[in-house]
Amino acid sequence: MNKVYPNAVAAIEGIADNMTLMLGGFGLSGIPENSIAALAASGIKGLTCISNNAGVDDFGLGLLLQNRQIKKMISSYVGENAEFERQMLSGELEVELNPQGTLAERCRAGGAGIPAFFVPAGAGTEVAEGKETRVFNGKLHLLEHALTADYAIVKAWKGDTLGNLIYRHTANNFNQPMAMAGKITIAEVEELVPAGTLDPNQIHTPGIFVQRIFQVVNLEKRIEFVTTRPKP
Amino acid sequence: MALDKNGIAKRIARELQDGFYVNLGIGIPTLVANYIPEGMQVILQSENGLLGIGPFPYEGEQDPDLINAGKQTITYTTGAAFFDSATSFAMIRGGHIDLTVLGAFEVSENGDLSSWKIPGKMVKGMGGAMDLVASAKNIIVAMTHTDPKGNSKLLRHCSLPLTGIACVKKIVTDLAVVEITAGGFRLLERAPGVSVEEIIAKTAAPLLVEGTIPEMES
């Protein structure tokens, strides 16, 4: 078994036009930026991207939007991206907006073999249109279907050669549920170590979910809004 | 005199209780964190995966792996916990959050809320707002009483796409504290120096006014 790939270009091999991808991250935090750069350079198009956000104009998934590589986005929040808004309003880009917790659970369920589940989020709103409903405990719920992807691409802090992953702080976010839901899951990690190096008690994503892993290079880790206070 | 944003936040902080787990939305709700009473332990949840939001980091100490739901750099408090988005919304959907404070464009007299979309103008997405309002035990809306054109944001029916139905329990505006009851809006408190008549005039729905309405204490 060899899961280790030399770089992003090698790790994304097999991704083709019109495939469905999941990409981890919240805002720009914890996004698989090496893989996104490789996708941007690849010219692959017609992608359906499942990602909480759509990056900013010139970083993250914004790079793929600029290149018109994305046909459809499934997200919960897409502000802070003018090109996204333009493509959506002009009809070039198909957009499905999900409540954030529903989106996370759809990914988790996809990986966990649960085809659909009921949630109260969105009941009575336009999110409910066309969805089966049912009342539990006196409250209206919507039937939501699981999501899976041809490839799930996640970013972790540390990973080992067997694909075990540890995330850092709030850069975990969608990476952990999405890592479970890819037919093939690619993990890019800041530090790739030999199996046996990480404490098995601390693993967030067990290696069974990860088929390909590589160590990132030249991470930018851009911050969307730097907010600080003066040092005393 | 109408309250400013900080005044609204300060009034909402009086709803906090020791031991509460609280989710604060973006905007005015975030300011509530500045007014947690001394000696009270309140743990703030950030839906992108943190229990225990701390203050903004010192200049130069910002960490790209540590942001809040508004994507701003933050710190974490002693005893904090990090987790993934599915776990985060299990906390929210499972009813484990004691209080949710969020902003709104409109609230209707039965507690419906519009906060995420203005058709033809703004489509940014609902983020976690729909999950929060569908499952929170206690939801307080923090907003101005009227929009910039002077139109009431408290209505009989919301005109904008809904975020959730019959979910809001209380509204704190720059003018008043209003409770949602089975009979509609009920005025609880008024901002210092603001008359009941002014609040009635600026509320586009019937407002129950019983007895003398006290001024808000801050």
Short mmCIF file of C-alpha atoms in Angstrom, two decimals:
data_model
loop_
_atom_site.label_atom_id
_atom_site.label_comp_id
_atom_site.label_asym_id
_atom_site.label_seq_id
_atom_site.Cartn_x
_atom_site.Cartn_y
_atom_site.Cartn_z
CA MET A 1 0.00 0.00 0.00
CA ASN A 2 1.37 3.37 -1.00
CA LYS A 3 -0.74 6.45 -0.34
CA VAL A 4 2.06 8.97 -0.52
CA TYR A 5 2.21 11.23 -3.58
CA PRO A 6 5.04 13.63 -4.37
CA ASN A 7 2.92 16.74 -4.91
CA ALA A 8 -0.50 18.17 -5.77
CA VAL A 9 -0.15 17.67 -9.52
CA ALA A 10 0.45 13.95 -9.02
CA ALA A 11 -2.24 13.65 -6.34
CA ILE A 12 -5.05 15.10 -8.49
CA GLU A 13 -4.42 12.68 -11.34
CA GLY A 14 -7.68 11.12 -12.45
CA ILE A 15 -9.80 14.19 -11.81
CA ALA A 16 -11.57 14.87 -15.09
CA ASP A 17 -14.11 17.21 -16.66
CA ASN A 18 -17.63 17.20 -15.16
CA MET A 19 -16.66 15.40 -11.96
CA THR A 20 -17.96 16.27 -8.49
CA LEU A 21 -15.40 17.45 -5.94
CA MET A 22 -15.62 18.21 -2.24
CA LEU A 23 -13.17 20.79 -0.96
CA GLY A 24 -12.65 21.39 2.76
CA GLY A 25 -12.19 24.74 4.46
CA PHE A 26 -14.20 27.55 5.98
CA GLY A 27 -13.59 30.88 4.29
CA LEU A 28 -9.89 30.62 3.43
CA SER A 29 -9.06 28.72 6.61
CA GLY A 30 -8.11 25.09 6.09
CA ILE A 31 -8.56 25.11 2.32
CA PRO A 32 -6.47 22.68 0.24
CA GLU A 33 -4.60 25.47 -1.51
CA ASN A 34 -1.91 23.35 -3.23
CA SER A 35 -4.57 21.12 -4.81
CA ILE A 36 -6.66 24.12 -5.87
CA ALA A 37 -3.60 25.63 -7.56
CA ALA A 38 -2.99 22.33 -9.38
CA LEU A 39 -6.64 22.19 -10.48
CA ALA A 40 -6.44 25.80 -11.70
CA ALA A 41 -3.41 24.91 -13.83
CA SER A 42 -4.99 21.69 -15.12
CA GLY A 43 -7.73 23.19 -17.27
CA ILE A 44 -10.24 20.61 -16.00
CA LYS A 45 -13.71 22.08 -16.40
CA GLY A 46 -17.40 21.50 -15.80
CA LEU A 47 -16.75 20.75 -12.14
CA THR A 48 -19.39 20.54 -9.46
CA CYS A 49 -17.72 21.80 -6.29
CA ILE A 50 -19.11 21.13 -2.83
CA SER A 51 -17.50 23.63 -0.51
CA ASN A 52 -18.87 25.77 2.31
CA ASN A 53 -17.58 28.92 0.61
CA ALA A 54 -16.26 29.92 -2.79
CA GLY A 55 -13.01 31.59 -1.80
CA VAL A 56 -12.28 35.21 -2.70
CA ASP A 57 -11.78 36.65 -6.17
CA ASP A 58 -8.10 35.80 -6.45
CA PHE A 59 -7.62 32.95 -3.96
CA GLY A 60 -9.10 29.61 -3.05
CA LEU A 61 -11.96 28.45 -5.27
CA GLY A 62 -12.07 31.98 -6.70
CA LEU A 63 -9.16 30.86 -8.90
CA LEU A 64 -11.27 28.09 -10.46
CA LEU A 65 -14.22 30.46 -10.88
CA GLN A 66 -12.04 32.97 -12.71
CA ASN A 67 -11.02 30.22 -15.12
CA ARG A 68 -14.68 29.18 -15.60
CA GLN A 69 -13.83 25.65 -14.45
CA ILE A 70 -16.83 25.36 -12.14
CA LYS A 71 -20.28 24.52 -13.49
CA LYS A 72 -22.06 24.24 -10.16
CA MET A 73 -21.37 25.14 -6.53
CA ILE A 74 -23.02 23.59 -3.48
CA SER A 75 -22.26 25.93 -0.58
CA SER A 76 -23.75 27.69 2.42
CA TYR A 77 -22.21 31.16 2.16
CA VAL A 78 -20.74 32.78 -0.91
CA GLY A 79 -20.23 36.43 0.05
CA GLU A 80 -16.91 38.18 -0.41
CA ASN A 81 -16.54 37.02 -4.01
CA ALA A 82 -17.59 39.49 -6.72
CA GLU A 83 -16.80 37.14 -9.63
CA PHE A 84 -18.94 34.45 -8.02
CA GLU A 85 -21.84 36.86 -7.66
CA ARG A 86 -21.47 37.98 -11.28
CA GLN A 87 -21.47 34.42 -12.64
CA MET A 88 -24.40 33.44 -10.44
CA LEU A 89 -26.57 36.44 -11.39
CA SER A 90 -25.77 36.00 -15.11
CA GLY A 91 -26.72 32.33 -14.92
CA GLU A 92 -23.26 31.06 -15.97
CA LEU A 93 -22.89 29.32 -12.64
CA GLU A 94 -25.44 27.05 -11.04
CA VAL A 95 -25.60 27.51 -7.28
CA GLU A 96 -27.28 25.38 -4.64
CA LEU A 97 -27.27 27.03 -1.23
CA ASN A 98 -27.63 24.77 1.81
CA PRO A 99 -27.90 25.62 5.49
CA GLN A 100 -24.37 25.14 6.80
CA GLY A 101 -25.14 22.37 9.28
CA THR A 102 -27.19 20.56 6.67
CA LEU A 103 -24.26 20.77 4.26
CA ALA A 104 -21.82 19.40 6.84
CA GLU A 105 -24.20 16.58 7.77
CA ARG A 106 -24.87 15.71 4.11
CA CYS A 107 -21.12 15.17 3.70
CA ARG A 108 -20.79 13.20 6.94
CA ALA A 109 -23.83 11.08 6.03
CA GLY A 110 -22.39 10.43 2.58
CA GLY A 111 -19.29 8.99 4.15
CA ALA A 112 -21.20 7.13 6.83
CA GLY A 113 -23.56 5.27 4.49
CA ILE A 114 -26.70 7.17 5.53
CA PRO A 115 -28.53 8.03 2.29
CA ALA A 116 -30.83 10.68 3.76
CA PHE A 117 -31.91 12.20 7.07
CA PHE A 118 -34.42 14.68 8.50
CA VAL A 119 -33.45 18.13 9.84
CA PRO A 120 -35.50 21.13 10.94
CA ALA A 121 -33.17 23.70 9.30
CA GLY A 122 -34.87 25.43 6.39
CA ALA A 123 -38.40 24.17 7.13
CA GLY A 124 -40.90 26.75 5.94
CA THR A 125 -38.28 28.55 3.83
CA GLU A 126 -37.35 28.36 0.14
CA VAL A 127 -34.78 25.68 1.06
CA ALA A 128 -37.77 23.37 1.64
CA GLU A 129 -39.04 23.66 -1.94
CA GLY A 130 -39.48 20.22 -3.49
CA LYS A 131 -38.35 18.38 -0.38
CA GLU A 132 -40.23 15.70 1.48
CA THR A 133 -41.33 16.89 4.93
CA ARG A 134 -42.32 15.12 8.10
CA VAL A 135 -43.31 16.23 11.59
CA PHE A 136 -41.29 14.86 14.51
CA ASN A 137 -42.07 15.94 18.08
CA GLY A 138 -44.47 18.53 16.75
CA LYS A 139 -41.85 20.17 14.57
CA LEU A 140 -41.55 20.27 10.78
CA HIS A 141 -38.46 18.58 9.32
CA LEU A 142 -37.02 18.30 5.79
CA LEU A 143 -35.61 15.19 4.19
CA GLU A 144 -32.05 15.95 3.11
CA HIS A 145 -29.94 13.62 0.99
CA ALA A 146 -26.35 12.62 1.58
CA LEU A 147 -23.55 13.95 -0.62
CA THR A 148 -20.60 12.04 -1.97
CA ALA A 149 -17.89 13.12 -4.37
CA ASP A 150 -15.68 11.58 -7.02
CA TYR A 151 -12.81 13.19 -5.16
CA ALA A 152 -12.78 14.83 -1.73
CA ILE A 153 -9.83 17.15 -1.24
CA VAL A 154 -8.94 18.11 2.32
CA LYS A 155 -6.22 20.00 4.14
CA ALA A 156 -4.83 18.76 7.45
CA TRP A 157 -2.10 19.91 9.81
CA LYS A 158 -0.36 16.59 10.24
CA GLY A 159 -0.74 13.32 8.44
CA ASP A 160 1.11 10.04 8.27
CA THR A 161 1.97 7.68 5.46
CA LEU A 162 -1.15 5.60 6.21
CA GLY A 163 -3.39 8.66 5.76
CA ASN A 164 -4.22 9.30 9.41
CA LEU A 165 -4.94 13.01 9.81
CA ILE A 166 -4.89 15.65 12.56
CA TYR A 167 -6.36 19.08 11.95
CA ARG A 168 -5.41 22.28 13.76
CA HIS A 169 -7.73 24.73 15.53
CA THR A 170 -10.63 25.96 13.39
CA ALA A 171 -8.92 24.74 10.20
CA ASN A 172 -10.68 21.41 10.80
CA ASN A 173 -14.19 22.62 9.85
CA PHE A 174 -15.48 20.79 6.74
CA ASN A 175 -12.30 18.82 6.18
CA GLN A 176 -13.19 16.08 8.63
CA PRO A 177 -16.71 15.28 7.34
CA MET A 178 -15.64 15.67 3.71
CA ALA A 179 -12.66 13.36 4.12
CA MET A 180 -15.18 10.56 4.75
CA ALA A 181 -17.26 11.22 1.64
CA GLY A 182 -14.89 10.99 -1.30
CA LYS A 183 -14.71 7.90 -3.52
CA ILE A 184 -11.08 8.97 -3.50
CA THR A 185 -9.94 11.34 -0.76
CA ILE A 186 -6.82 13.42 -1.26
CA ALA A 187 -5.25 14.97 1.84
CA GLU A 188 -2.67 17.72 1.67
CA VAL A 189 -0.82 18.11 4.95
CA GLU A 190 1.61 20.60 6.41
CA GLU A 191 3.68 17.87 7.94
CA LEU A 192 3.82 14.33 6.55
CA VAL A 193 5.35 11.84 8.97
CA PRO A 194 6.01 8.07 8.97
CA ALA A 195 3.20 5.86 10.30
CA GLY A 196 3.64 5.39 14.04
CA THR A 197 4.75 8.97 14.66
CA LEU A 198 1.33 10.45 15.45
CA ASP A 199 -0.43 9.58 18.71
CA PRO A 200 -3.27 7.21 17.72
CA ASN A 201 -5.45 8.82 20.42
CA GLN A 202 -5.27 12.18 18.69
CA ILE A 203 -6.24 11.16 15.14
CA HIS A 204 -9.27 13.07 13.78
CA THR A 205 -9.57 11.24 10.44
CA PRO A 206 -8.55 7.58 10.48
CA GLY A 207 -6.49 6.60 7.45
CA ILE A 208 -9.16 4.28 6.01
CA PHE A 209 -10.87 7.37 4.60
CA VAL A 210 -7.75 8.70 2.85
CA GLN A 211 -6.37 7.24 -0.38
CA ARG A 212 -3.76 9.85 -1.31
CA ILE A 213 -1.61 12.12 0.83
CA PHE A 214 1.13 14.62 0.10
CA GLN A 215 3.10 17.29 1.89
CA VAL A 216 2.27 20.84 0.84
CA VAL A 217 4.78 23.38 -0.41
CA ASN A 218 4.73 27.19 -0.33
CA LEU A 219 1.55 27.50 1.73
CA GLU A 220 0.21 31.02 1.69
CA LYS A 221 -2.49 30.53 4.37
CA ARG A 222 -4.06 33.84 3.50
CA ILE A 223 -6.29 35.48 6.12
CA GLU A 224 -9.56 36.97 4.92
CA PHE A 225 -10.06 39.52 7.71
CA VAL A 226 -7.15 40.28 10.02
CA THR A 227 -8.61 41.59 13.27
CA THR A 228 -6.24 42.40 16.13
CA ARG A 229 -5.93 44.53 19.24
CA PRO A 230 -2.89 46.58 20.20
CA LYS A 231 -0.32 45.00 22.50
CA PRO A 232 -0.60 46.40 26.02
CA MET B 1 -32.60 58.58 22.90
CA ALA B 2 -32.18 55.59 20.66
CA LEU B 3 -29.47 53.16 21.67
CA ASP B 4 -26.35 52.73 19.56
CA LYS B 5 -25.01 49.29 18.58
CA ASN B 6 -23.13 48.97 21.85
CA GLY B 7 -26.24 49.91 23.80
CA ILE B 8 -28.18 47.12 22.11
CA ALA B 9 -25.36 44.68 22.84
CA LYS B 10 -25.19 45.79 26.47
CA ARG B 11 -28.92 45.21 26.93
CA ILE B 12 -28.71 41.73 25.39
CA ALA B 13 -25.82 40.88 27.71
CA ARG B 14 -28.31 41.19 30.58
CA GLU B 15 -30.02 38.05 29.23
CA LEU B 16 -26.87 35.98 29.87
CA GLN B 17 -26.61 33.56 32.76
CA ASP B 18 -23.63 31.86 34.33
CA GLY B 19 -22.84 28.61 32.54
CA PHE B 20 -24.59 29.56 29.29
CA TYR B 21 -23.23 28.30 25.96
CA VAL B 22 -23.98 31.10 23.52
CA ASN B 23 -23.75 31.57 19.75
CA LEU B 24 -23.37 35.17 18.66
CA GLY B 25 -24.04 36.09 15.05
CA ILE B 26 -22.11 38.55 12.93
CA GLY B 27 -22.52 42.32 13.51
CA ILE B 28 -24.19 43.74 16.63
CA PRO B 29 -24.46 40.27 18.26
CA THR B 30 -20.65 39.93 18.26
CA LEU B 31 -20.46 43.04 20.47
CA VAL B 32 -22.38 41.24 23.24
CA ALA B 33 -19.10 39.48 24.10
CA ASN B 34 -17.75 42.82 25.33
CA TYR B 35 -20.44 43.09 28.03
CA ILE B 36 -20.42 39.68 29.72
CA PRO B 37 -20.83 40.55 33.40
CA GLU B 38 -17.76 40.25 35.61
CA GLY B 39 -17.55 36.91 37.41
CA MET B 40 -19.97 35.18 35.01
CA GLN B 41 -18.70 32.27 32.92
CA VAL B 42 -20.27 32.27 29.48
CA ILE B 43 -18.78 30.08 26.74
CA LEU B 44 -19.10 31.39 23.20
CA GLN B 45 -19.54 28.96 20.33
CA SER B 46 -18.25 29.67 16.85
CA GLU B 47 -20.03 27.45 14.32
CA ASN B 48 -16.87 26.92 12.30
CA GLY B 49 -15.63 24.73 15.13
CA LEU B 50 -14.77 26.34 18.46
CA LEU B 51 -16.21 26.48 21.96
CA GLY B 52 -14.47 29.25 23.87
CA ILE B 53 -13.98 32.29 21.62
CA GLY B 54 -11.45 34.71 23.09
CA PRO B 55 -10.69 38.33 22.20
CA PHE B 56 -8.97 39.42 18.99
CA PRO B 57 -5.27 38.46 18.97
CA TYR B 58 -2.55 40.99 19.66
CA GLU B 59 -1.11 42.63 16.55
CA GLY B 60 1.23 40.20 14.82
CA GLU B 61 -0.11 37.16 16.66
CA GLN B 62 -3.00 36.41 14.28
CA ASP B 63 -3.25 32.78 13.21
CA PRO B 64 -4.81 31.76 9.87
CA ASP B 65 -6.00 28.52 11.51
CA LEU B 66 -7.98 30.42 14.14
CA ILE B 67 -10.97 32.41 12.90
CA ASN B 68 -14.58 33.01 13.87
CA ALA B 69 -17.69 32.48 11.75
CA GLY B 70 -17.21 35.99 10.35
CA LYS B 71 -13.75 34.84 9.19
CA GLN B 72 -12.02 37.29 11.54
CA THR B 73 -8.88 36.26 13.40
CA ILE B 74 -9.57 35.47 17.06
CA THR B 75 -8.04 33.72 20.07
CA TYR B 76 -9.41 30.95 22.26
CA THR B 77 -10.05 30.90 25.98
CA THR B 78 -8.73 28.54 28.66
CA GLY B 79 -10.63 25.28 28.42
CA ALA B 80 -11.59 25.79 24.77
CA ALA B 81 -12.40 22.93 22.42
CA PHE B 82 -12.06 22.63 18.65
CA PHE B 83 -14.19 20.33 16.47
CA ASP B 84 -15.39 19.79 12.92
CA SER B 85 -18.43 21.42 11.26
CA ALA B 86 -20.68 18.34 11.56
CA THR B 87 -20.02 18.16 15.32
CA SER B 88 -20.53 21.90 15.60
CA PHE B 89 -23.98 21.68 14.08
CA ALA B 90 -24.77 18.62 16.18
CA MET B 91 -24.38 20.99 19.14
CA ILE B 92 -26.65 23.50 17.46
CA ARG B 93 -29.25 21.11 16.02
CA GLY B 94 -29.23 19.00 19.16
CA GLY B 95 -30.39 21.96 21.24
CA HIS B 96 -27.23 22.21 23.34
CA ILE B 97 -26.81 25.95 22.81
CA ASP B 98 -28.54 27.98 25.55
CA LEU B 99 -28.85 31.26 23.69
CA THR B 100 -28.51 32.39 20.08
CA VAL B 101 -28.23 36.07 19.22
CA LEU B 102 -28.43 37.10 15.59
CA GLY B 103 -29.22 40.02 13.34
CA ALA B 104 -32.22 40.27 10.99
CA PHE B 105 -33.68 42.27 8.13
CA GLU B 106 -37.24 41.62 9.33
CA VAL B 107 -39.13 39.84 12.11
CA SER B 108 -42.83 39.05 11.93
CA GLU B 109 -45.28 39.11 14.83
CA ASN B 110 -45.33 35.29 14.99
CA GLY B 111 -41.54 35.12 15.24
CA ASP B 112 -40.63 34.44 11.61
CA LEU B 113 -37.28 35.86 10.62
CA SER B 114 -35.71 37.12 7.38
CA SER B 115 -31.98 37.63 7.40
CA TRP B 116 -30.21 36.04 4.48
CA LYS B 117 -31.39 37.19 1.10
CA ILE B 118 -32.68 40.29 -0.66
CA PRO B 119 -33.93 39.03 -4.04
CA GLY B 120 -32.22 40.73 -6.96
CA LYS B 121 -29.84 42.59 -4.67
CA MET B 122 -27.95 40.39 -2.33
CA VAL B 123 -27.46 36.65 -2.29
CA LYS B 124 -24.64 35.68 0.00
CA GLY B 125 -26.20 32.56 1.44
CA MET B 126 -27.67 31.56 4.76
CA GLY B 127 -24.50 30.18 6.32
CA GLY B 128 -25.45 28.67 9.66
CA ALA B 129 -28.40 30.97 10.38
CA MET B 130 -31.12 28.53 9.28
CA ASP B 131 -29.66 25.72 11.38
CA LEU B 132 -29.36 28.02 14.39
CA VAL B 133 -32.87 29.43 14.28
CA ALA B 134 -34.51 26.08 13.59
CA SER B 135 -33.08 24.48 16.70
CA ALA B 136 -32.15 27.10 19.29
CA LYS B 137 -34.10 27.04 22.54
CA ASN B 138 -33.84 30.80 22.91
CA ILE B 139 -33.33 33.24 20.06
CA ILE B 140 -32.86 36.96 20.51
CA VAL B 141 -32.71 39.21 17.47
CA ALA B 142 -30.48 42.29 17.65
CA MET B 143 -31.34 44.90 15.02
CA THR B 144 -32.34 48.49 14.44
CA HIS B 145 -36.07 49.06 14.79
CA THR B 146 -36.33 50.59 11.31
CA ASP B 147 -34.32 50.34 8.09
CA PRO B 148 -32.27 53.31 6.83
CA LYS B 149 -35.37 54.63 5.04
CA GLY B 150 -37.37 54.58 8.27
CA ASN B 151 -39.48 51.50 7.44
CA SER B 152 -40.28 49.24 10.37
CA LYS B 153 -38.40 45.95 10.53
CA LEU B 154 -41.08 44.55 12.85
CA LEU B 155 -43.92 43.43 10.59
CA ARG B 156 -47.12 41.41 10.50
CA HIS B 157 -45.53 39.21 7.83
CA CYS B 158 -41.97 39.16 6.56
CA SER B 159 -41.64 40.42 2.97
CA LEU B 160 -38.19 38.91 2.34
CA PRO B 161 -37.28 35.21 2.02
CA LEU B 162 -37.47 33.53 5.42
CA THR B 163 -34.58 32.17 7.47
CA GLY B 164 -36.88 30.35 9.88
CA ILE B 165 -40.48 30.19 11.03
CA ALA B 166 -41.92 31.04 14.46
CA CYS B 167 -38.48 30.98 16.06
CA VAL B 168 -37.68 34.41 17.50
CA LYS B 169 -38.47 34.84 21.20
CA LYS B 170 -37.31 38.39 21.81
CA ILE B 171 -36.12 41.41 19.82
CA VAL B 172 -33.78 44.08 21.17
CA THR B 173 -33.68 47.17 18.97
CA ASP B 174 -32.29 50.67 19.34
CA LEU B 175 -35.75 51.71 20.60
CA ALA B 176 -37.25 48.81 22.51
CA VAL B 177 -37.25 45.31 23.91
CA VAL B 178 -40.12 43.38 22.34
CA GLU B 179 -41.26 39.88 23.19
CA ILE B 180 -43.00 37.52 20.73
CA THR B 181 -46.13 36.13 22.35
CA ALA B 182 -49.00 33.98 21.08
CA GLY B 183 -50.84 37.28 20.62
CA GLY B 184 -48.04 38.99 18.68
CA PHE B 185 -45.47 41.63 19.64
CA ARG B 186 -45.48 42.73 23.28
CA LEU B 187 -43.51 45.77 24.41
CA LEU B 188 -41.36 45.01 27.45
CA GLU B 189 -38.97 47.96 27.72
CA ARG B 190 -38.19 51.20 25.93
CA ALA B 191 -34.85 52.88 25.32
CA PRO B 192 -34.14 55.77 27.70
CA GLY B 193 -36.13 58.83 26.64
CA VAL B 194 -38.01 57.00 23.86
CA SER B 195 -41.79 57.19 24.21
CA VAL B 196 -44.21 54.31 23.86
CA GLU B 197 -45.99 56.36 21.17
CA GLU B 198 -42.80 56.57 19.08
CA ILE B 199 -42.28 52.80 19.33
CA ILE B 200 -45.88 52.13 18.32
CA ALA B 201 -45.51 54.54 15.39
CA LYS B 202 -42.36 52.77 14.21
CA THR B 203 -43.77 49.23 14.53
CA ALA B 204 -45.73 48.06 11.48
CA ALA B 205 -47.80 45.54 13.43
CA PRO B 206 -50.02 45.63 16.52
CA LEU B 207 -47.99 46.06 19.70
CA LEU B 208 -49.34 44.90 23.05
CA VAL B 209 -48.65 47.53 25.68
CA GLU B 210 -49.65 46.57 29.20
CA GLY B 211 -49.24 48.95 32.11
CA THR B 212 -46.25 51.23 32.47
CA ILE B 213 -43.33 50.34 30.20
CA PRO B 214 -40.02 50.75 32.03
CA GLU B 215 -36.89 52.21 30.50
CA MET B 216 -34.12 49.72 29.72
CA GLU B 217 -31.47 49.39 32.36
CA SER B 218 -28.01 49.10 30.92
#
